[in-house]
Tab-separated table of C-alpha atoms in Angstrom:
chain	number	residue	atom	x	y	z
A	1	MET	CA	14.633	15.150	19.543
A	2	PRO	CA	11.618	13.622	17.783
A	3	SER	CA	8.292	15.143	18.618
A	4	THR	CA	5.775	13.027	20.496
A	5	PRO	CA	2.647	12.244	18.486
A	6	THR	CA	-0.336	13.925	20.093
A	7	PRO	CA	-4.039	13.814	19.328
A	8	ARG	CA	-5.142	16.534	16.957
A	9	PRO	CA	-6.675	19.481	18.877
A	10	THR	CA	-10.313	20.327	18.262
A	11	ARG	CA	-10.355	23.242	15.836
A	12	SER	CA	-14.077	23.598	15.240
A	13	PRO	CA	-17.381	21.830	15.897
A	14	ARG	CA	-16.778	19.974	12.607
A	15	SER	CA	-13.746	18.235	14.106
A	16	SER	CA	-15.655	17.003	17.138
A	17	LEU	CA	-18.561	15.699	15.053
A	18	SER	CA	-16.543	14.046	12.300
A	19	GLY	CA	-15.247	10.486	12.262
A	20	GLY	CA	-11.825	9.314	13.318
A	21	VAL	CA	-9.863	10.220	16.421
A	22	GLY	CA	-12.050	11.420	19.239
A	23	CYS	CA	-15.219	10.554	17.350
A	24	ALA	CA	-18.381	10.266	19.450
A	25	PRO	CA	-21.118	7.682	18.970
A	26	PRO	CA	-23.976	8.544	16.599
A	27	LEU	CA	-26.282	11.284	17.863
A	28	PRO	CA	-30.050	10.829	18.417
A	29	LEU	CA	-32.319	10.971	15.374
A	30	LEU	CA	-34.887	13.701	14.750
A	31	SER	CA	-38.575	13.163	14.510
A	32	PRO	CA	-40.186	14.132	11.162
A	33	GLY	CA	-41.685	17.274	12.712
A	34	ALA	CA	-38.382	18.424	14.183
A	35	ALA	CA	-36.628	17.788	10.882
A	36	ALA	CA	-39.142	19.938	9.023
A	37	ALA	CA	-38.755	22.761	11.538
A	38	ALA	CA	-34.989	22.549	11.278
A	39	ALA	CA	-35.228	22.717	7.487
A	40	ALA	CA	-37.222	25.939	7.767
A	41	VAL	CA	-34.626	27.426	10.104
A	42	SER	CA	-31.890	26.431	7.708
A	43	HIS	CA	-33.693	28.149	4.800
A	44	SER	CA	-34.319	31.353	6.771
A	45	HIS	CA	-30.624	31.736	7.520
A	46	SER	CA	-29.648	31.249	3.850
A	47	LEU	CA	-27.462	28.238	4.581
A	48	PRO	CA	-26.316	26.004	1.700
A	49	SER	CA	-29.059	23.666	0.623
A	50	ALA	CA	-28.793	20.136	2.006
A	51	THR	CA	-31.115	17.225	2.370
A	52	ILE	CA	-31.930	16.636	6.015
A	53	SER	CA	-32.935	13.091	6.776
A	54	ALA	CA	-33.395	10.971	9.846
A	55	GLN	CA	-30.140	9.226	9.025
A	56	SER	CA	-27.909	12.309	8.941
A	57	ALA	CA	-29.619	15.058	10.949
A	58	ALA	CA	-28.071	16.349	14.171
A	59	PRO	CA	-30.087	17.898	17.023
A	60	LEU	CA	-29.778	21.349	15.425
A	61	GLY	CA	-31.316	20.057	12.217
A	62	LEU	CA	-28.095	20.251	10.139
A	63	PRO	CA	-26.458	17.206	8.501
A	64	LEU	CA	-23.297	15.900	10.053
A	65	PRO	CA	-20.360	17.091	7.897
A	66	THR	CA	-18.056	14.557	6.338
A	67	SER	CA	-14.897	13.772	8.276
A	68	SER	CA	-11.542	14.731	6.783
A	69	LEU	CA	-9.671	12.154	8.882
A	70	VAL	CA	-8.647	8.943	7.163
A	71	THR	CA	-6.712	5.951	8.502
A	72	LEU	CA	-4.395	4.321	5.979
A	73	ALA	CA	-2.368	1.100	6.132
A	74	THR	CA	0.638	-0.182	4.221
A	75	CYS	CA	2.702	-3.305	4.750
A	76	ASN	CA	5.780	-5.439	4.210
A	77	LEU	CA	5.003	-8.989	3.071
A	78	ASN	CA	7.429	-11.906	2.835
A	79	GLN	CA	6.048	-13.318	-0.412
A	80	TRP	CA	7.338	-16.325	-2.324
A	81	ALA	CA	7.349	-16.795	-6.094
A	82	LEU	CA	4.408	-18.984	-7.232
A	83	ASP	CA	3.378	-19.775	-3.643
A	84	PHE	CA	-0.195	-18.656	-4.317
A	85	GLU	CA	-1.641	-20.282	-1.179
A	86	GLY	CA	1.021	-18.896	1.151
A	87	ASN	CA	0.848	-15.477	-0.496
A	88	PHE	CA	-2.927	-15.522	-0.082
A	89	GLN	CA	-2.625	-16.221	3.647
A	90	ARG	CA	-0.151	-13.391	4.182
A	91	ILE	CA	-2.238	-10.910	2.183
A	92	LEU	CA	-5.361	-11.899	4.106
A	93	ARG	CA	-3.566	-11.469	7.409
A	94	SER	CA	-2.392	-7.973	6.443
A	95	CYS	CA	-5.979	-7.014	5.562
A	96	GLN	CA	-7.222	-8.319	8.895
A	97	VAL	CA	-4.588	-6.340	10.801
A	98	ALA	CA	-5.434	-3.195	8.835
A	99	LYS	CA	-9.132	-3.574	9.685
A	100	SER	CA	-8.406	-4.156	13.361
A	101	ARG	CA	-6.585	-0.807	13.460
A	102	GLY	CA	-9.447	1.086	11.873
A	103	ALA	CA	-7.909	1.499	8.413
A	104	THR	CA	-10.126	2.114	5.394
A	105	TYR	CA	-7.374	1.596	2.786
A	106	ARG	CA	-4.665	-1.068	2.601
A	107	LEU	CA	-1.706	-1.005	0.179
A	108	GLY	CA	0.292	-4.126	-0.715
A	109	PRO	CA	3.630	-4.717	-2.491
A	110	GLU	CA	4.196	-5.093	-6.222
A	111	LEU	CA	3.046	-8.437	-7.688
A	112	GLU	CA	2.234	-9.652	-4.180
A	113	ILE	CA	-0.306	-12.240	-5.321
A	114	CYS	CA	2.141	-14.307	-7.396
A	115	GLY	CA	5.469	-13.071	-6.003
A	116	TYR	CA	7.832	-10.660	-7.721
A	117	GLY	CA	10.523	-13.166	-8.740
A	118	CYS	CA	8.501	-15.499	-10.993
A	119	GLU	CA	10.817	-14.667	-13.915
A	120	ASP	CA	9.896	-16.694	-17.028
A	121	HIS	CA	6.798	-18.056	-15.302
A	122	PHE	CA	5.300	-14.667	-16.169
A	123	LEU	CA	5.254	-15.973	-19.741
A	124	GLU	CA	2.882	-18.808	-18.768
A	125	MET	CA	-0.903	-18.415	-18.825
A	126	ASP	CA	-1.271	-20.381	-15.586
A	127	THR	CA	0.380	-17.543	-13.668
A	128	PHE	CA	-2.315	-15.087	-14.774
A	129	ARG	CA	-5.121	-17.586	-14.194
A	130	HIS	CA	-3.964	-18.432	-10.671
A	131	GLY	CA	-3.664	-14.713	-9.948
A	132	TRP	CA	-7.365	-14.151	-10.669
A	133	GLU	CA	-8.232	-17.282	-8.673
A	134	THR	CA	-6.333	-15.917	-5.668
A	135	LEU	CA	-8.096	-12.578	-6.000
A	136	ALA	CA	-11.433	-14.421	-5.986
A	137	LYS	CA	-10.371	-16.245	-2.797
A	138	LEU	CA	-9.594	-12.894	-1.176
A	139	PHE	CA	-13.088	-11.729	-2.095
A	140	ALA	CA	-14.661	-14.884	-0.654
A	141	SER	CA	-12.637	-14.592	2.560
A	142	GLY	CA	-13.958	-11.072	3.172
A	143	ALA	CA	-10.593	-9.347	2.820
A	144	THR	CA	-12.120	-6.433	0.902
A	145	ASP	CA	-15.280	-6.077	3.029
A	146	ASP	CA	-15.345	-2.461	4.357
A	147	LEU	CA	-11.708	-2.052	3.264
A	148	MET	CA	-10.334	-0.663	0.017
A	149	CYS	CA	-7.454	-2.942	-0.968
A	150	ASP	CA	-4.711	-2.259	-3.499
A	151	PHE	CA	-3.314	-5.589	-4.714
A	152	GLY	CA	-0.379	-6.226	-7.058
A	153	MET	CA	-0.762	-8.926	-9.730
A	154	PRO	CA	0.028	-9.652	-13.401
A	155	VAL	CA	-2.839	-9.091	-15.847
A	156	LEU	CA	-3.274	-10.152	-19.473
A	157	HIS	CA	-5.280	-7.552	-21.413
A	158	GLY	CA	-5.705	-7.436	-25.160
A	159	GLY	CA	-3.047	-10.109	-25.578
A	160	VAL	CA	-0.492	-7.949	-23.723
A	161	ARG	CA	1.071	-8.743	-20.336
A	162	TYR	CA	0.869	-5.892	-17.828
A	163	ASN	CA	2.201	-5.426	-14.306
A	164	CYS	CA	-0.916	-4.062	-12.582
A	165	ARG	CA	-2.410	-2.653	-9.449
A	166	VAL	CA	-5.922	-3.984	-8.816
A	167	ILE	CA	-7.975	-1.776	-6.482
A	168	CYS	CA	-10.969	-3.483	-4.895
A	169	LYS	CA	-13.574	-2.883	-2.233
A	170	ASP	CA	-16.604	-4.827	-1.021
A	171	ARG	CA	-15.900	-7.700	-3.448
A	172	ARG	CA	-15.808	-5.478	-6.529
A	173	VAL	CA	-12.913	-4.493	-8.774
A	174	LEU	CA	-12.884	-0.690	-8.879
A	175	LEU	CA	-9.859	-0.179	-11.153
A	176	VAL	CA	-7.087	-2.146	-12.857
A	177	ARG	CA	-4.143	0.226	-13.142
A	178	PRO	CA	-1.217	-0.952	-15.361
A	179	LYS	CA	2.393	0.060	-14.807
A	180	CYS	CA	3.640	2.607	-17.342
A	181	ALA	CA	7.394	2.652	-16.579
A	182	LEU	CA	9.276	-0.642	-16.279
A	183	ALA	CA	12.522	-1.299	-14.410
A	184	ASP	CA	15.190	-2.679	-16.739
A	185	ASN	CA	18.418	-1.645	-15.026
A	186	GLY	CA	20.624	-3.461	-12.553
A	187	ASN	CA	18.974	-6.687	-11.419
A	188	TYR	CA	15.619	-5.830	-13.004
A	189	ARG	CA	14.368	-7.319	-16.279
A	190	GLU	CA	10.711	-6.293	-16.275
A	191	GLY	CA	10.771	-5.510	-20.000
A	192	ARG	CA	11.294	-9.228	-20.684
A	193	TYR	CA	7.987	-10.148	-19.048
A	194	PHE	CA	5.740	-7.072	-19.272
A	195	THR	CA	4.883	-4.150	-21.536
A	196	ALA	CA	4.761	-0.544	-20.382
A	197	TYR	CA	1.219	0.800	-20.728
A	198	ARG	CA	0.448	3.753	-22.962
A	199	ALA	CA	-2.788	5.644	-22.354
A	200	PRO	CA	-5.154	5.994	-25.338
A	201	ALA	CA	-5.686	9.333	-27.052
A	202	LYS	CA	-8.024	11.874	-25.484
A	203	GLY	CA	-11.672	11.445	-26.337
A	204	SER	CA	-11.384	7.734	-27.101
A	205	GLY	CA	-13.529	6.760	-24.119
A	206	MET	CA	-12.805	4.695	-21.039
A	207	GLU	CA	-10.952	1.437	-21.551
A	208	THR	CA	-12.308	-1.619	-19.737
A	209	ILE	CA	-11.003	-5.088	-19.051
A	210	LEU	CA	-13.150	-8.210	-19.181
A	211	LEU	CA	-13.005	-10.101	-15.887
A	212	PRO	CA	-13.056	-13.901	-15.749
A	213	ARG	CA	-16.628	-15.133	-15.819
A	214	GLU	CA	-16.007	-17.518	-12.942
A	215	PRO	CA	-16.523	-16.320	-10.281
A	216	PHE	CA	-16.615	-12.543	-10.823
A	217	PHE	CA	-19.791	-12.582	-12.897
A	218	THR	CA	-21.507	-15.653	-11.486
A	219	GLU	CA	-20.795	-14.798	-7.832
A	220	TYR	CA	-20.320	-11.015	-7.744
A	221	HIS	CA	-22.237	-9.955	-10.882
A	222	GLN	CA	-19.348	-7.949	-12.336
A	223	ARG	CA	-18.267	-8.619	-15.909
A	224	SER	CA	-15.804	-5.779	-16.561
A	225	ALA	CA	-13.784	-3.107	-14.750
A	226	PRO	CA	-12.103	0.181	-15.724
A	227	PHE	CA	-8.550	-0.202	-17.036
A	228	GLY	CA	-6.001	2.590	-17.328
A	229	LEU	CA	-4.229	5.472	-15.601
A	230	HIS	CA	-7.253	6.791	-13.727
A	231	HIS	CA	-7.574	7.965	-10.147
A	232	LEU	CA	-10.482	7.393	-7.775
A	233	GLN	CA	-12.854	10.122	-6.600
A	234	CYS	CA	-14.788	8.860	-3.583
A	235	SER	CA	-18.201	10.160	-2.576
A	236	ASP	CA	-16.722	11.770	0.564
A	237	SER	CA	-14.406	13.912	-1.666
A	238	ALA	CA	-11.280	11.871	-0.837
A	239	THR	CA	-9.146	11.196	-3.926
A	240	LEU	CA	-6.680	8.358	-4.437
A	241	GLY	CA	-4.202	7.542	-7.194
A	242	CYS	CA	-1.325	5.119	-7.532
A	243	GLU	CA	2.036	4.637	-9.171
A	244	SER	CA	4.175	1.520	-9.153
A	245	CYS	CA	7.798	1.131	-8.060
A	246	GLU	CA	9.924	2.430	-10.960
A	247	GLU	CA	7.541	5.299	-11.688
A	248	LEU	CA	8.756	7.028	-8.514
A	249	TRP	CA	12.333	7.002	-9.851
A	250	THR	CA	11.622	8.363	-13.345
A	251	PRO	CA	12.194	12.050	-14.260
A	252	GLN	CA	8.506	12.601	-15.093
A	253	SER	CA	7.044	10.715	-12.167
A	254	THR	CA	3.378	9.811	-12.115
A	255	HIS	CA	2.781	11.399	-8.718
A	256	ILE	CA	3.471	14.857	-10.192
A	257	SER	CA	0.575	14.708	-12.637
A	258	LEU	CA	-1.652	13.078	-10.021
A	259	SER	CA	-0.917	15.850	-7.536
A	260	LEU	CA	-1.673	18.540	-10.109
A	261	ARG	CA	-5.029	16.849	-10.741
A	262	GLY	CA	-5.855	17.251	-7.061
A	263	VAL	CA	-5.224	13.675	-5.921
A	264	GLU	CA	-4.547	13.724	-2.180
A	265	ILE	CA	-3.582	10.102	-1.414
A	266	LEU	CA	-0.781	8.606	-3.515
A	267	SER	CA	0.257	4.964	-3.215
A	268	ASN	CA	3.269	3.016	-4.446
A	269	GLY	CA	3.333	-0.777	-4.303
A	270	SER	CA	6.954	-1.732	-4.864
A	271	GLY	CA	9.274	-4.722	-5.250
A	272	SER	CA	12.555	-3.005	-4.415
A	273	HIS	CA	15.594	-5.072	-3.427
A	274	HIS	CA	18.300	-4.003	-1.022
A	275	GLU	CA	21.341	-2.070	-2.128
A	276	LEU	CA	23.758	-0.252	0.124
A	277	ARG	CA	22.283	3.171	1.065
A	278	LYS	CA	19.299	2.683	-1.246
A	279	LEU	CA	16.844	3.301	1.596
A	280	GLN	CA	18.140	6.836	2.006
A	281	THR	CA	17.454	7.538	-1.675
A	282	ARG	CA	13.909	6.131	-1.404
A	283	MET	CA	13.158	8.350	1.565
A	284	GLU	CA	14.484	11.426	-0.167
A	285	LEU	CA	12.334	10.787	-3.244
A	286	MET	CA	9.130	10.406	-1.231
A	287	ILE	CA	9.851	13.248	1.166
A	288	ASN	CA	10.731	15.637	-1.661
A	289	ALA	CA	7.678	14.569	-3.688
A	290	THR	CA	5.241	15.399	-0.891
A	291	ARG	CA	7.152	18.458	0.278
A	292	LYS	CA	7.007	19.945	-3.213
A	293	CYS	CA	3.462	18.955	-4.194
A	294	GLY	CA	1.853	18.129	-0.854
A	295	GLY	CA	-0.127	14.961	-0.306
A	296	VAL	CA	-0.116	11.634	1.516
A	297	TYR	CA	2.309	9.087	0.062
A	298	LEU	CA	2.106	5.397	0.987
A	299	TYR	CA	4.922	2.991	0.160
A	300	ALA	CA	4.729	-0.815	0.418
A	301	ASN	CA	7.505	-3.285	-0.325
A	302	GLN	CA	8.216	-6.986	-0.301
A	303	ARG	CA	10.556	-8.425	2.283
A	304	GLY	CA	12.889	-11.374	2.249
A	305	CYS	CA	14.490	-13.695	-0.250
A	306	ASP	CA	12.196	-14.459	-3.184
A	307	GLY	CA	14.186	-17.479	-4.348
A	308	GLY	CA	16.969	-15.567	-6.079
A	309	ARG	CA	20.094	-13.661	-5.150
A	310	THR	CA	18.337	-10.437	-4.195
A	311	TYR	CA	16.886	-9.485	-0.820
A	312	TYR	CA	13.824	-7.240	-0.583
A	313	ASP	CA	14.296	-4.984	2.412
A	314	GLY	CA	10.778	-3.813	3.235
A	315	CYS	CA	10.641	-0.485	5.103
A	316	ALA	CA	7.058	0.428	4.236
A	317	MET	CA	6.251	3.999	5.199
A	318	ILE	CA	3.688	6.798	5.085
A	319	VAL	CA	4.749	10.372	4.287
A	320	VAL	CA	2.564	13.467	4.711
A	321	ASN	CA	3.595	16.863	3.320
A	322	GLY	CA	7.302	16.053	3.527
A	323	ARG	CA	7.368	14.318	6.921
A	324	ILE	CA	7.334	10.599	7.673
A	325	VAL	CA	4.525	9.627	10.056
A	326	ALA	CA	4.851	5.816	9.926
A	327	GLN	CA	7.780	3.538	9.098
A	328	ALA	CA	8.231	-0.237	9.165
A	329	ARG	CA	11.533	-1.987	9.744
A	330	GLN	CA	14.017	-2.408	6.931
A	331	PHE	CA	15.595	-5.696	8.082
A	332	ASP	CA	13.316	-8.162	9.796
A	333	VAL	CA	12.106	-11.739	9.507
A	334	ARG	CA	8.416	-11.321	10.231
A	335	GLU	CA	6.254	-12.401	7.330
A	336	VAL	CA	3.627	-9.685	7.786
A	337	GLU	CA	4.255	-6.202	9.134
A	338	VAL	CA	1.544	-3.549	8.866
A	339	VAL	CA	1.969	0.129	9.707
A	340	CYS	CA	-0.923	2.601	9.908
A	341	ALA	CA	-1.392	6.341	10.238
A	342	THR	CA	-4.393	8.609	10.670
A	343	VAL	CA	-4.039	11.775	8.611
A	344	ASP	CA	-6.188	14.845	8.098
A	345	LEU	CA	-6.823	15.534	4.421
A	346	GLU	CA	-7.511	19.166	5.319
A	347	ASP	CA	-3.784	19.477	6.049
A	348	VAL	CA	-3.027	18.424	2.471
A	349	ARG	CA	-5.566	20.844	1.003
A	350	SER	CA	-4.292	23.705	3.144
A	351	TYR	CA	-0.666	22.881	2.299
A	352	ARG	CA	-1.365	22.995	-1.432
A	353	ALA	CA	-3.594	26.068	-1.293
A	354	SER	CA	-0.842	28.029	0.473
A	355	ASN	CA	1.559	27.436	-2.442
A	356	PRO	CA	0.763	29.871	-5.293
A	357	ALA	CA	3.126	28.101	-7.723
A	358	PHE	CA	1.274	24.832	-7.190
A	359	GLY	CA	-2.041	26.535	-7.910
A	360	ILE	CA	-0.767	28.053	-11.164
A	361	GLN	CA	0.560	24.749	-12.479
A	362	ALA	CA	-2.531	22.807	-11.322
A	363	ALA	CA	-4.800	25.262	-13.158
A	364	ARG	CA	-2.668	24.999	-16.295
A	365	SER	CA	-2.734	21.197	-16.121
A	366	ALA	CA	-6.520	21.217	-15.751
A	367	SER	CA	-6.959	23.416	-18.816
A	368	GLU	CA	-4.704	21.189	-20.913
A	369	GLU	CA	-6.421	17.950	-19.830
A	370	GLY	CA	-9.967	19.252	-20.088
A	371	GLY	CA	-10.563	19.626	-16.339
A	372	THR	CA	-9.356	17.956	-13.165
A	373	SER	CA	-12.024	15.238	-13.489
A	374	ALA	CA	-10.921	14.093	-16.957
A	375	TRP	CA	-9.071	11.094	-15.460
A	376	ALA	CA	-11.246	10.644	-12.367
A	377	LEU	CA	-13.472	7.659	-11.663
A	378	SER	CA	-16.373	8.852	-9.496
A	379	LEU	CA	-17.398	6.178	-7.007
A	380	GLU	CA	-20.865	6.659	-5.570
A	381	GLY	CA	-21.275	5.187	-2.112
A	382	VAL	CA	-17.541	4.457	-1.706
A	383	THR	CA	-15.840	6.356	1.115
A	384	LEU	CA	-12.365	6.463	2.628
A	385	THR	CA	-12.721	8.914	5.506
A	386	ASN	CA	-13.417	7.606	8.990
A	387	ASP	CA	-17.163	7.216	9.472
A	388	CYS	CA	-18.866	7.888	12.809
A	389	GLN	CA	-21.643	5.454	11.953
A	390	LYS	CA	-19.109	2.609	12.251
A	391	TRP	CA	-17.594	3.838	15.482
A	392	SER	CA	-16.640	1.195	18.029
A	393	PRO	CA	-14.488	1.399	21.174
A	394	GLU	CA	-12.324	-1.563	20.132
A	395	VAL	CA	-11.373	-0.093	16.752
A	396	GLU	CA	-10.944	3.377	18.235
A	397	ARG	CA	-8.374	2.135	20.726
A	398	GLN	CA	-6.342	0.504	17.945
A	399	ARG	CA	-6.597	3.403	15.492
A	400	PRO	CA	-3.446	5.558	15.470
A	401	LYS	CA	-3.731	9.199	16.518
A	402	VAL	CA	-3.158	12.124	14.201
A	403	MET	CA	0.407	13.413	14.252
A	404	THR	CA	-0.212	17.155	14.145
A	405	GLU	CA	3.383	18.319	13.773
A	406	GLY	CA	6.901	17.021	13.425
A	407	GLY	CA	7.490	13.434	12.370
A	408	LEU	CA	9.055	10.159	13.388
A	409	GLU	CA	12.695	9.724	14.232
A	410	LEU	CA	13.858	7.930	11.095
A	411	ARG	CA	15.395	4.487	11.488
A	412	VAL	CA	18.176	4.369	8.908
A	413	PRO	CA	20.881	1.728	9.519
A	414	THR	CA	24.510	2.655	9.067
A	415	PRO	CA	26.438	1.083	6.156
A	416	GLU	CA	28.089	-1.312	8.610
A	417	GLU	CA	24.705	-2.402	9.983
A	418	GLU	CA	23.385	-2.938	6.463
A	419	CYS	CA	26.341	-5.175	5.614
A	420	CYS	CA	25.591	-7.328	8.660
A	421	LEU	CA	21.789	-7.406	8.767
A	422	GLY	CA	21.093	-7.775	5.041
A	423	PRO	CA	23.071	-11.010	4.467
A	424	ALA	CA	21.850	-12.441	7.787
A	425	CYS	CA	18.173	-11.986	6.848
A	426	TRP	CA	18.798	-13.379	3.355
A	427	MET	CA	20.532	-16.474	4.765
A	428	TRP	CA	17.751	-17.126	7.256
A	429	ASP	CA	15.014	-16.780	4.653
A	430	PHE	CA	16.826	-19.033	2.177
A	431	LEU	CA	17.505	-21.628	4.872
A	432	ARG	CA	13.945	-22.017	6.088
A	433	ARG	CA	12.391	-21.920	2.605
A	434	SER	CA	14.795	-24.483	1.166
A	435	GLY	CA	14.126	-26.935	3.979
A	436	ALA	CA	17.843	-27.401	4.641
A	437	ALA	CA	19.146	-28.246	8.119
A	438	GLY	CA	21.966	-25.731	8.086
A	439	PHE	CA	24.827	-24.177	6.133
A	440	PHE	CA	28.013	-25.778	4.821
A	441	LEU	CA	31.003	-24.079	6.416
A	442	PRO	CA	34.129	-24.187	4.209
A	443	LEU	CA	37.361	-25.000	5.990
A	444	SER	CA	39.678	-23.579	3.337
A	445	GLY	CA	40.243	-19.852	3.413
A	446	GLU	CA	40.469	-18.235	6.819
A	447	PHE	CA	38.642	-15.070	5.785
A	448	GLU	CA	35.666	-16.831	4.173
A	449	ARG	CA	35.322	-19.286	7.039
A	450	ARG	CA	35.280	-16.565	9.672
A	451	LEU	CA	32.858	-14.483	7.635
A	452	TYR	CA	30.312	-17.298	7.288
A	453	GLN	CA	30.770	-18.324	10.902
A	454	ASN	CA	30.121	-14.789	12.071
A	455	GLN	CA	26.982	-14.460	9.925
A	456	VAL	CA	25.500	-17.777	11.011
A	457	SER	CA	26.388	-18.029	14.682
A	458	SER	CA	26.490	-14.407	15.804
A	459	LEU	CA	23.855	-12.694	13.674
A	460	LEU	CA	21.347	-15.362	12.696
A	461	CYS	CA	20.996	-16.859	16.158
A	462	TRP	CA	20.929	-13.511	17.944
A	463	LYS	CA	18.382	-11.869	15.692
A	464	HIS	CA	15.967	-14.725	15.106
A	465	VAL	CA	16.017	-16.268	18.569
A	466	GLY	CA	15.228	-12.748	19.745
A	467	MET	CA	12.243	-12.664	17.391
A	468	HIS	CA	11.078	-16.008	18.790
A	469	SER	CA	11.268	-14.700	22.349
A	470	ASN	CA	9.104	-11.718	21.333
A	471	GLY	CA	6.239	-13.985	20.300
A	472	ASN	CA	6.803	-14.120	16.518
A	473	ASP	CA	6.554	-17.903	16.276
A	474	ASP	CA	5.176	-17.918	12.726
A	475	ILE	CA	8.663	-17.611	11.281
A	476	PHE	CA	9.536	-20.995	12.828
A	477	ASN	CA	6.260	-22.861	12.328
A	478	ASN	CA	5.963	-22.521	8.547
A	479	ASN	CA	7.272	-25.432	6.511
A	480	TYR	CA	8.640	-24.428	3.119
A	481	SER	CA	10.124	-27.771	2.166
A	482	ARG	CA	9.532	-28.584	-1.492
């Protein structure tokens, strides 16, 4: 039986004073005289030196310790190739939902801004230009205000096309991270449109990308941003790194080196289409990655028909130390589905510290790379952990509780369910986006006729009328006629 998620028990005074679940409102401030007296007491007891100010001092004169709880969000988005306006609206909605649930980080699917299936439109300059314009609209709409967002978009750098993750917060681009392993098997042809990134030699300095002057410099006073395979080191000691889709499936996966560098939060924005039993393989890869190395792994995926023959089957999830703590649906017709989880980064640190083999290999990796901070981007004033100063009852009620043990009961459809639900969702998505009134039912061939009739009448009507009755009217109101 699956264990019931329960609030994390209070382990020490630090837990009760830190942000996140069970966080109390800010405590009263000290007067200057009381702060000075508290500083003297702190010095007499040989406590670690710390600056005590009216902003951070508690009644005992000690600064409030940083919380180790962080609320993370990932999503499934039903994006459409070259539908920049519609994609913008869905991305913005996912950011708004993530904020309403108290999340400080939001992960989106691969190439979500332009759509994954643009094919040869990736060879046109307009696709890159409209991508930056959409990112600027997200800035102007406040999507990144108080929320670190990980967007997927194509980027032209040095005359080379890259499939990138663009990490932003508070209307600034923190990092442009290019994909270093492209998918060129099966239905994938990424090598036709993009180039796999190769990091420069050690000691060559940080690579930067020049941002479009309008509006990033004129409006937000930022002319360039870091470019490369870096990870982020926030001022509250939380660390975040990302890999993209195919990198999870490669023998030398990116998350291994990131984990050995001490990165605690790993994200994967993906554009993975449905294949029979493929979901089981995805889960095994993410569970084994975090069970072996420890860490928090976020996975986002597109959902729906992107104008071609493939169907992207969603199932965004969050995995912590080998157990799944949040999972979205695999087959669904909702355009935006966001899942969140509150995790304790101390669990990741404790999990890794208890594994001697991990410590040996992490120390060896640090010596070979010139230290664990060789690839880190230190971000002053940027935090991910839940902050008591921004505590509010409304957000606290929406924020998910910490799952202290066990995990979710996994929702994995049987092969028979996949064969029914996958084609039904593809047919519905194609029907509403094409603007057609219905499907043509062939009269010749008894087997084909019965198959189509079963898909349309039994599955489509049952599933999507059920969605309408549950209040998901947006799937009927949108007009995709071209």
